[in-house]
mmCIF file of C-alpha atoms in Angstrom:
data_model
loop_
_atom_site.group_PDB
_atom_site.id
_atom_site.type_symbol
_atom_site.label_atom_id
_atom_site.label_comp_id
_atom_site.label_asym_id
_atom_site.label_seq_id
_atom_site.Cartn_x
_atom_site.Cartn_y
_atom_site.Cartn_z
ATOM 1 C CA UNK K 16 -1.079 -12.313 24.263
ATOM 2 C CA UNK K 17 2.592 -13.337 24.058
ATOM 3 C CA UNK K 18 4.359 -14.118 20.782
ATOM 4 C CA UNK K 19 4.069 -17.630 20.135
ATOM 5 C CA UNK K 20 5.332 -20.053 16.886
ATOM 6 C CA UNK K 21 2.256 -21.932 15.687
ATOM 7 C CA UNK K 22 4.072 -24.987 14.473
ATOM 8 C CA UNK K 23 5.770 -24.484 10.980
ATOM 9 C CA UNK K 24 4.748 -21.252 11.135
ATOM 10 C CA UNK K 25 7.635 -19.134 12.394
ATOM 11 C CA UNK K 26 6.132 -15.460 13.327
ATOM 12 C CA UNK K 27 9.400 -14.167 14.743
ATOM 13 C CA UNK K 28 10.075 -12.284 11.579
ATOM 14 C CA UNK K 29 7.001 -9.542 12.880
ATOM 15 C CA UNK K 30 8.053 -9.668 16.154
ATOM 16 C CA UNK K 31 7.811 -5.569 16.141
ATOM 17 C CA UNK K 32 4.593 -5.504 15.129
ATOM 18 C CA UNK K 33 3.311 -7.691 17.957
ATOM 19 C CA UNK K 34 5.113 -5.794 20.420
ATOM 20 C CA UNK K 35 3.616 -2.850 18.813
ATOM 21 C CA UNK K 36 -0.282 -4.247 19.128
ATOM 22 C CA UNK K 37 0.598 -4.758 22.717
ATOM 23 C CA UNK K 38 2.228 -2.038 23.607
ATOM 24 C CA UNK K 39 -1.467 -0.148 22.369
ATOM 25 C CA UNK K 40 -3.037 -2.639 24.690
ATOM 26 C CA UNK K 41 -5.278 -4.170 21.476
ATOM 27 C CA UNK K 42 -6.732 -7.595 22.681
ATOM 28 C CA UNK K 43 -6.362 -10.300 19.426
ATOM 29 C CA UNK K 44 -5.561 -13.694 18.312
ATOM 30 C CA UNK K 45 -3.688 -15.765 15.800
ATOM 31 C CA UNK K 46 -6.152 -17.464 13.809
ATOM 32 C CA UNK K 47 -5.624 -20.075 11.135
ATOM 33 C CA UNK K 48 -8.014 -20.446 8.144
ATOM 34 C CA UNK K 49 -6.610 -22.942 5.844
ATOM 35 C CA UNK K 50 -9.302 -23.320 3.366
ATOM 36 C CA UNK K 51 -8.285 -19.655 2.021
ATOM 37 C CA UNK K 52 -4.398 -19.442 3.259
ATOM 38 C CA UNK K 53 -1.682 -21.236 4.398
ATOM 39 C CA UNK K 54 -0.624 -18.296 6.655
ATOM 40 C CA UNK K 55 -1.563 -17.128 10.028
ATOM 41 C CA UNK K 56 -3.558 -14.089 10.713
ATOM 42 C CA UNK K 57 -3.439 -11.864 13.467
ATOM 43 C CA UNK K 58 -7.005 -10.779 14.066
ATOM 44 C CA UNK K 59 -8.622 -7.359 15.871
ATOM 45 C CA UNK K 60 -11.833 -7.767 16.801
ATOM 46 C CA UNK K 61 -12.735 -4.626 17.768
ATOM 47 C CA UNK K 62 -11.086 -2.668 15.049
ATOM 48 C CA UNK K 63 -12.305 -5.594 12.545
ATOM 49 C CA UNK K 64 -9.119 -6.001 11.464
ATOM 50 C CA UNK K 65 -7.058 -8.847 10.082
ATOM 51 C CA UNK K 66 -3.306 -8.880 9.376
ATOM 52 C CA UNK K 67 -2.079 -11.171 7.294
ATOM 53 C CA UNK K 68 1.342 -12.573 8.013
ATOM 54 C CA UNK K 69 2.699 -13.958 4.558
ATOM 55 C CA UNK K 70 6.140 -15.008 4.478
ATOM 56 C CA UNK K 71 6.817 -16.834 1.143
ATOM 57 C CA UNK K 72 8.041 -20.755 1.276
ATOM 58 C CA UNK K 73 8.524 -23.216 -1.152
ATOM 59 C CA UNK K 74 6.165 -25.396 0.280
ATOM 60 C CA UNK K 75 3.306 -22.995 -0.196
ATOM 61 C CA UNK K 76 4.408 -22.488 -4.161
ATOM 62 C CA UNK K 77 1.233 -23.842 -5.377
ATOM 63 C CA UNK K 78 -1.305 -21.625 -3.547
ATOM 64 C CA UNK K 79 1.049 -18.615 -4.783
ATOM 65 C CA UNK K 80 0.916 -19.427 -8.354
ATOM 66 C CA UNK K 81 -2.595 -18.193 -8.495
ATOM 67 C CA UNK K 82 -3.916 -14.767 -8.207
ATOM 68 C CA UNK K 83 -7.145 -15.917 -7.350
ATOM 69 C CA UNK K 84 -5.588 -17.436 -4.059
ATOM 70 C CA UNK K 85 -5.200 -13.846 -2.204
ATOM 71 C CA UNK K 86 -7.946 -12.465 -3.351
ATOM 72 C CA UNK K 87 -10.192 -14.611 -2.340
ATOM 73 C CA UNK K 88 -9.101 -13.993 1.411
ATOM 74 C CA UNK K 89 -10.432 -10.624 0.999
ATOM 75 C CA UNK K 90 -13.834 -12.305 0.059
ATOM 76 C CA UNK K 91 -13.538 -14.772 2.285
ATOM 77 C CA UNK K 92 -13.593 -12.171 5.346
ATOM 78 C CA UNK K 93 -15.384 -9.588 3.867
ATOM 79 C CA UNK K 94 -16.534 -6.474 5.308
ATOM 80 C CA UNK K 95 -13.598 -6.902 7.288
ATOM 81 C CA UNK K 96 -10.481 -4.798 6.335
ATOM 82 C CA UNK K 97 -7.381 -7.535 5.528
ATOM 83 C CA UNK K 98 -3.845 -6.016 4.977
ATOM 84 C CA UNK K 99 -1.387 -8.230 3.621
ATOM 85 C CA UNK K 100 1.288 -7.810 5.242
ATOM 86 C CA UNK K 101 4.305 -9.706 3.134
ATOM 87 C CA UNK K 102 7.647 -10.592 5.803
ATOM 88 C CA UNK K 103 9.860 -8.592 2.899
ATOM 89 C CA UNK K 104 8.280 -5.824 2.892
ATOM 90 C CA UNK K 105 8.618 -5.620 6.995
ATOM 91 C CA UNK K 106 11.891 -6.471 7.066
ATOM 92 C CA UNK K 107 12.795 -3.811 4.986
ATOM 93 C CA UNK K 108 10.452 -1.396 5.928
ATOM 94 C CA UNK K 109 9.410 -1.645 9.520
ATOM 95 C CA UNK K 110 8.657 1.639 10.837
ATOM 96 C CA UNK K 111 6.878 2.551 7.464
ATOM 97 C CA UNK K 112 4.411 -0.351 7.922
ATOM 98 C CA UNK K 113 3.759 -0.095 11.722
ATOM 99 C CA UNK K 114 2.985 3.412 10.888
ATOM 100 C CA UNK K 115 0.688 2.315 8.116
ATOM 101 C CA UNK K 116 -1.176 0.001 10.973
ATOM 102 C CA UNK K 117 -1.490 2.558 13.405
ATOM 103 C CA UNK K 118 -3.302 4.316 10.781
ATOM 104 C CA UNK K 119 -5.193 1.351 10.396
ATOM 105 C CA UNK K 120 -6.434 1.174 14.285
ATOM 106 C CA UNK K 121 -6.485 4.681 14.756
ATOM 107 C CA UNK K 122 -3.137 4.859 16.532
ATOM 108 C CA UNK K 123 -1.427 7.814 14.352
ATOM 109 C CA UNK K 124 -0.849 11.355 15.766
ATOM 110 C CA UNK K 125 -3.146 13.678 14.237
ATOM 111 C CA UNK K 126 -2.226 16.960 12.533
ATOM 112 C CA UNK K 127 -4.687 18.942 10.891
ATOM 113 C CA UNK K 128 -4.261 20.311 7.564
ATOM 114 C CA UNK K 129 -5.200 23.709 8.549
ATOM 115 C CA UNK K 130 -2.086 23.871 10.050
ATOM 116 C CA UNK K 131 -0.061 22.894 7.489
ATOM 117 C CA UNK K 132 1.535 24.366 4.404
ATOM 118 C CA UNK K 133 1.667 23.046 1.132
ATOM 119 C CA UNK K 134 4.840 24.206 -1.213
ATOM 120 C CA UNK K 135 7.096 22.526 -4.282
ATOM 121 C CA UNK K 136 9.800 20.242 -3.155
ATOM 122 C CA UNK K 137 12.963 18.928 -5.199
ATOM 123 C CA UNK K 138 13.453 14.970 -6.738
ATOM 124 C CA UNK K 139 16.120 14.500 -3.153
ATOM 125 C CA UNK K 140 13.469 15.690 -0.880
ATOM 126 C CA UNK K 141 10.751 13.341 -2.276
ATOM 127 C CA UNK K 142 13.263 10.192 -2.621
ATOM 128 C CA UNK K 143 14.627 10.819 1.160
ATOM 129 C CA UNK K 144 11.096 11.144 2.575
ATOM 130 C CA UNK K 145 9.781 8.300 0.450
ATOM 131 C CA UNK K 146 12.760 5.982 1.418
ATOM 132 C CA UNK K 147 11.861 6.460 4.934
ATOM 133 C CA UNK K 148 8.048 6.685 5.751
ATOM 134 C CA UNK K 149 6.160 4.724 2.556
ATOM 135 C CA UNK K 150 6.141 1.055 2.271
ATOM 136 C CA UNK K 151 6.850 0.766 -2.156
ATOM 137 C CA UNK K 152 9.694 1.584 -3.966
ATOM 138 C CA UNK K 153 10.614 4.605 -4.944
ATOM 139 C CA UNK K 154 9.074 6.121 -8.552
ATOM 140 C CA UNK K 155 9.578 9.188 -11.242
ATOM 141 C CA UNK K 156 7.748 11.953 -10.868
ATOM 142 C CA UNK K 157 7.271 14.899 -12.832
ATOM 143 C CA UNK K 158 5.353 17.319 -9.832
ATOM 144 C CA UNK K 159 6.356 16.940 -6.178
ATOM 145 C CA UNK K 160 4.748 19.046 -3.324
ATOM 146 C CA UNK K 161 5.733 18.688 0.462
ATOM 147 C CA UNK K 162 3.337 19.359 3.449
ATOM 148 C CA UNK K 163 4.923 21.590 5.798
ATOM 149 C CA UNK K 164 4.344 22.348 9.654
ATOM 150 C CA UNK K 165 6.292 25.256 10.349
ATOM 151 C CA UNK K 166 9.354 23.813 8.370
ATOM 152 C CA UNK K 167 9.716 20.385 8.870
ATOM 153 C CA UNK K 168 8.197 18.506 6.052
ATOM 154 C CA UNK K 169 5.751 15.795 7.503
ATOM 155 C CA UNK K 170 3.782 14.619 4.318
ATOM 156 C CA UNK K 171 4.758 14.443 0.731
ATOM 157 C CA UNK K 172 2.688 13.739 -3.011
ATOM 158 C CA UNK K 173 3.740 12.855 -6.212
ATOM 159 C CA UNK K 174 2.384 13.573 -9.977
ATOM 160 C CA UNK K 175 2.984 13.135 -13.050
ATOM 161 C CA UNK K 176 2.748 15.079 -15.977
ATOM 162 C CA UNK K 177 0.031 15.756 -18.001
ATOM 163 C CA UNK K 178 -1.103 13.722 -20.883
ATOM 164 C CA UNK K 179 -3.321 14.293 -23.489
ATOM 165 C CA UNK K 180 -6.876 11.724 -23.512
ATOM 166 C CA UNK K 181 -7.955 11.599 -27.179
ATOM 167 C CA UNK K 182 -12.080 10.508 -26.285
ATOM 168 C CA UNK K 183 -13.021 13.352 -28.155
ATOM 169 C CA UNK K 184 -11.990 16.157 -30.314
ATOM 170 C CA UNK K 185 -11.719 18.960 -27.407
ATOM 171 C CA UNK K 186 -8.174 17.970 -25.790
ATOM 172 C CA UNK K 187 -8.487 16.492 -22.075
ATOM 173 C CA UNK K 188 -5.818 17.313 -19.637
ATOM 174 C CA UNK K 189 -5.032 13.925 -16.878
ATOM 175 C CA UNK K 190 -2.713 13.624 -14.342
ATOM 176 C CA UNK K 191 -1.966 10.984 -12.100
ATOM 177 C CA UNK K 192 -0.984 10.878 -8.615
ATOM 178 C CA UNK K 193 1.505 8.846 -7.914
ATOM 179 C CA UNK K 194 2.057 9.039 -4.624
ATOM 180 C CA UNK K 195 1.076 10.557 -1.353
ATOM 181 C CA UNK K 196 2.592 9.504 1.791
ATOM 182 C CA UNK K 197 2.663 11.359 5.532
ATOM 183 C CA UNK K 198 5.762 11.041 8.084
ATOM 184 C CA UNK K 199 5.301 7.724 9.887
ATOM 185 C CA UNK K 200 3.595 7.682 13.077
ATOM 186 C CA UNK K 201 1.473 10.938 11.564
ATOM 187 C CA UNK K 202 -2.204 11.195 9.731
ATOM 188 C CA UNK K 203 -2.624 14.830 8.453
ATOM 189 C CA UNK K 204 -6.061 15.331 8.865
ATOM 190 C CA UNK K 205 -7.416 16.846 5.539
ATOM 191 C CA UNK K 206 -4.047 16.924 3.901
ATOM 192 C CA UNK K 207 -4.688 14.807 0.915
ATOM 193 C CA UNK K 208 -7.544 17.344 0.224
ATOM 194 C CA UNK K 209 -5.717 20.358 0.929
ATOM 195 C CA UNK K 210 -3.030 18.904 -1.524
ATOM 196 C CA UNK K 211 -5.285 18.124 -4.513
ATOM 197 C CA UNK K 212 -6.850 21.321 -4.007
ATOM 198 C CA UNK K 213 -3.390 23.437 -4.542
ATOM 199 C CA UNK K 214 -2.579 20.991 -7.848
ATOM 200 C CA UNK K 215 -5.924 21.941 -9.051
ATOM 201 C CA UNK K 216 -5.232 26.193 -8.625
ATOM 202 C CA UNK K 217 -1.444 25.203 -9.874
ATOM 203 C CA UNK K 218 -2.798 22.970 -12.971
ATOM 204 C CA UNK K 219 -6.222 23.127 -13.741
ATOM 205 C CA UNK K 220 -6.464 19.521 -14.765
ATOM 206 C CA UNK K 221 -9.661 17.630 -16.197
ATOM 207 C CA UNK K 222 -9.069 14.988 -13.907
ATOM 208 C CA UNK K 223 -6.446 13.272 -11.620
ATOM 209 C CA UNK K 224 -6.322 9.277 -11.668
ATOM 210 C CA UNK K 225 -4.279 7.056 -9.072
ATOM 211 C CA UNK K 226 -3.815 3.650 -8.017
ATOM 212 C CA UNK K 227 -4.399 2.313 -4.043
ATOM 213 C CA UNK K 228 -2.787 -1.365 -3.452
ATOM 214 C CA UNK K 229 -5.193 -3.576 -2.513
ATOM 215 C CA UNK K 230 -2.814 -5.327 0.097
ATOM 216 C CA UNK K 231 -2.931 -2.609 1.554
ATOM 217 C CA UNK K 232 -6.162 -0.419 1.369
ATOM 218 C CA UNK K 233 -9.863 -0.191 -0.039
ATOM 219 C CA UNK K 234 -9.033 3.034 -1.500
ATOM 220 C CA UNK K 235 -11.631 4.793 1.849
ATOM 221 C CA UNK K 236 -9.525 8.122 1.879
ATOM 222 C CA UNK K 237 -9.356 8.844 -1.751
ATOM 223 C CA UNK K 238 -13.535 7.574 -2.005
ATOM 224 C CA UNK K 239 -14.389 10.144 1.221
ATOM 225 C CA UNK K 240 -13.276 13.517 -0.877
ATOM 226 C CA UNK K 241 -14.661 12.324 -3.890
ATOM 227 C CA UNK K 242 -12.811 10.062 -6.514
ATOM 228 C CA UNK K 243 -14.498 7.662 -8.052
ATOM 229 C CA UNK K 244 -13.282 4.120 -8.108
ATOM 230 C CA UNK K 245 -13.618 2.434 -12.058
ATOM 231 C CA UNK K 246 -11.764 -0.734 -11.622
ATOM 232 C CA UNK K 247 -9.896 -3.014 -10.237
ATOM 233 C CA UNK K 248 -6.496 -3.919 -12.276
ATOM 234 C CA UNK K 249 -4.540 -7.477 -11.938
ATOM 235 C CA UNK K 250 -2.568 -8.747 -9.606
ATOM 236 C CA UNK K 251 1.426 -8.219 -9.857
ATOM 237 C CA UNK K 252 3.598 -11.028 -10.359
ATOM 238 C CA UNK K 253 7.004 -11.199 -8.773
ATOM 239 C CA UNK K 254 9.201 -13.838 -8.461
ATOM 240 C CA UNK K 255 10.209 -14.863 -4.526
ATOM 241 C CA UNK K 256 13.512 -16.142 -3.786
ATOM 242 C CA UNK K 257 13.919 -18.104 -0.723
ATOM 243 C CA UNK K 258 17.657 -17.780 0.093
ATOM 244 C CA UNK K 259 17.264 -13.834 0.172
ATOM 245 C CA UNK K 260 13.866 -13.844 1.550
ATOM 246 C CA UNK K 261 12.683 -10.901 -0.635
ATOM 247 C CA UNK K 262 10.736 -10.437 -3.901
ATOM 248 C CA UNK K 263 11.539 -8.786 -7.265
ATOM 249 C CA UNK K 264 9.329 -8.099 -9.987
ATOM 250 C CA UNK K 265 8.684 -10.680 -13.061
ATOM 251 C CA UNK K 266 11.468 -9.366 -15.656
ATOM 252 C CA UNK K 267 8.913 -8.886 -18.966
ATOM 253 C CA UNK K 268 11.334 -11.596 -20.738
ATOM 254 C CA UNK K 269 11.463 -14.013 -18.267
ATOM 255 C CA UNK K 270 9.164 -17.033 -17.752
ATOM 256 C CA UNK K 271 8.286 -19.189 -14.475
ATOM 257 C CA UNK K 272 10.329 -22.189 -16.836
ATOM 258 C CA UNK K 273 13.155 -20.008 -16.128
ATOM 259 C CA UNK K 274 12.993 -20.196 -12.200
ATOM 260 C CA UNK K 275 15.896 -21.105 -10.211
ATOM 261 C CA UNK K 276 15.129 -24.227 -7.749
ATOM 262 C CA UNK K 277 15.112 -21.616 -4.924
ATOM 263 C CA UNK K 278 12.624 -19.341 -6.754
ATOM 264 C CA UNK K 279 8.549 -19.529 -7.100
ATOM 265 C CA UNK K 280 6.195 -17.163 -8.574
ATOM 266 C CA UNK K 281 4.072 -14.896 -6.147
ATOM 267 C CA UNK K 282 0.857 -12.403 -7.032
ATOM 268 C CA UNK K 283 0.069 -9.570 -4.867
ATOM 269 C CA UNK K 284 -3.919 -8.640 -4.561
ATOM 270 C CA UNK K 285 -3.407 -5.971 -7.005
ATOM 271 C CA UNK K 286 -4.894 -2.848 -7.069
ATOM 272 C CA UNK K 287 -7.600 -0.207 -7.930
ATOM 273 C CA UNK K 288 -8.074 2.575 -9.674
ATOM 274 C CA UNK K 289 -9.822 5.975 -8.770
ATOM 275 C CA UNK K 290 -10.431 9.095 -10.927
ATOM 276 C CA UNK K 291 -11.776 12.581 -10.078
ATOM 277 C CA UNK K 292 -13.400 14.441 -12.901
ATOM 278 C CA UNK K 293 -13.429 18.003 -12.742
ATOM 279 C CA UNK K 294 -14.371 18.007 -16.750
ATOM 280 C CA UNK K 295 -17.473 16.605 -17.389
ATOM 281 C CA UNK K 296 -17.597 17.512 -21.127
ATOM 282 C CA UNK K 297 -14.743 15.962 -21.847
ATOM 283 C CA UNK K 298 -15.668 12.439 -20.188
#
């Protein structure tokens, strides 16, 4: 299927990414469902898949101004997997979110965690890697280990430190993981695993939270090795400007009375978040 404009709805902005699904010789379609979005979807029947293409306009401010809106898409096409797939985010990270699709249909090069090596890395390391091959912005982090393959560094994770859960009267050690992220175009095959298990010989922690974005991912490869999902937290708001064509996040003293006539408010689908409990006697 060629690239095509479906009326108002100008596509050329993920050009790549259709030249991508073609190039892997996926058969889909555009499909239009506009009781639940006013956005196209590119949809993959056999990997029972859809893609939605959001690229934020004015028009469309008053099915942004509820979180309800996009996560009712996920409902809506439930058991399928939906990735929202926002035209900022592509633009400005291309290669990271083609590689996160290939995951997606099984497209990724697969290295095997046996085969890899797990060792501290420094603040530059993490930032460079993240910069390139993960789709959010950049964050602090107290703990950073690398996953190496001979020495080239082809998967990274994040932590913070440790802070003290006052449930009860015997202290309780959590960490979070804050991020973990593999070169694009790779899936390490056991290497969140083989990760978690050197932070656990290196810390000893009662348990290790983190957070999966829901526009992205059910949370499937933190679920398989054992954490526990306990929630599901609220949406993000951001604020989209339509001369830039990007978002920022909703400044804490700024209201949507404050928006500039080229400016609406926008909600991500949020996210979840997963804990593993090595310390039951602390829970």
């Amino acid at each position: 299927m060629s690239l095509i404009n479906l009326g108002m709805y100008d596509i050329t902005i993920f050009q790549k990414l259709f030249q991508f699904i073609e190039d892997q010789k996926f058969n889909y379609s555009i499909e239009l469902y506009d009781e639940i979005s006013p956005y196209p979807f590119i949809k993959i029947d056999d990997k029972s898949l859809f893609i939605h293409l959001i690229e934020p306009d004015l028009v469309h401010k008053e099915w942004h101004a509820s979180s309800s809106s996009i996560i009712e898409v996920g409902k809506y096409l439930h058991p399928n997997k939906v990735i929202h797939l926002w035209s900022d985010t592509f633009e400005f990270r291309t290669e990271a979110c083609l590689s996160r699709i290939a995951a997606s249909l099984g497209k990724s090069k697969v290295i095997y965690g046996r085969k890899v090596k797990v060792a501290k890395i420094t603040k530059p390391e993490l930032d460079d890697f993240l910069s390139i091959n993960h789709t959010g912005k950049i964050t602090n982090a107290k703990i950073k280990y690398g996953l190496f393959l001979n020495k080239a560094l082809i998967g990274v994770a994040s932590f913070s430190g440790k802070r003290k859960m006052t449930k009860t009267n015997i202290g309780h050690e959590s960490y979070e993981m804050i991020r973990y992220c593999n070169k694009n175009g790779i899936t390490i095959m056991g290497g969140l695993s083989k990760v978690l298990k050197q932070f656990v010989i290196d810390y000893s922690p009662d348990d290790i939270m983190t957070y999966t974005e829901n526009d992205w991912s059910f949370g499937d490869s933190f679920s398989q090795i054992g954490f526990k999902k306990i929630m599901n937290n609220h949406s993000v708001i951001f604020i989209w400007n339509q001369t830039t064509k990007s978002r920022k996040l909703l400044p804490y003293n700024q209201t949507i009375n404050d928006l500039k006539e080229d400016e609406i408010i926008l909600y991500n689908s949020g996210s979840s978040k997963f804990i593993f409990n090595f310390n039951s006697i602390n829970v």
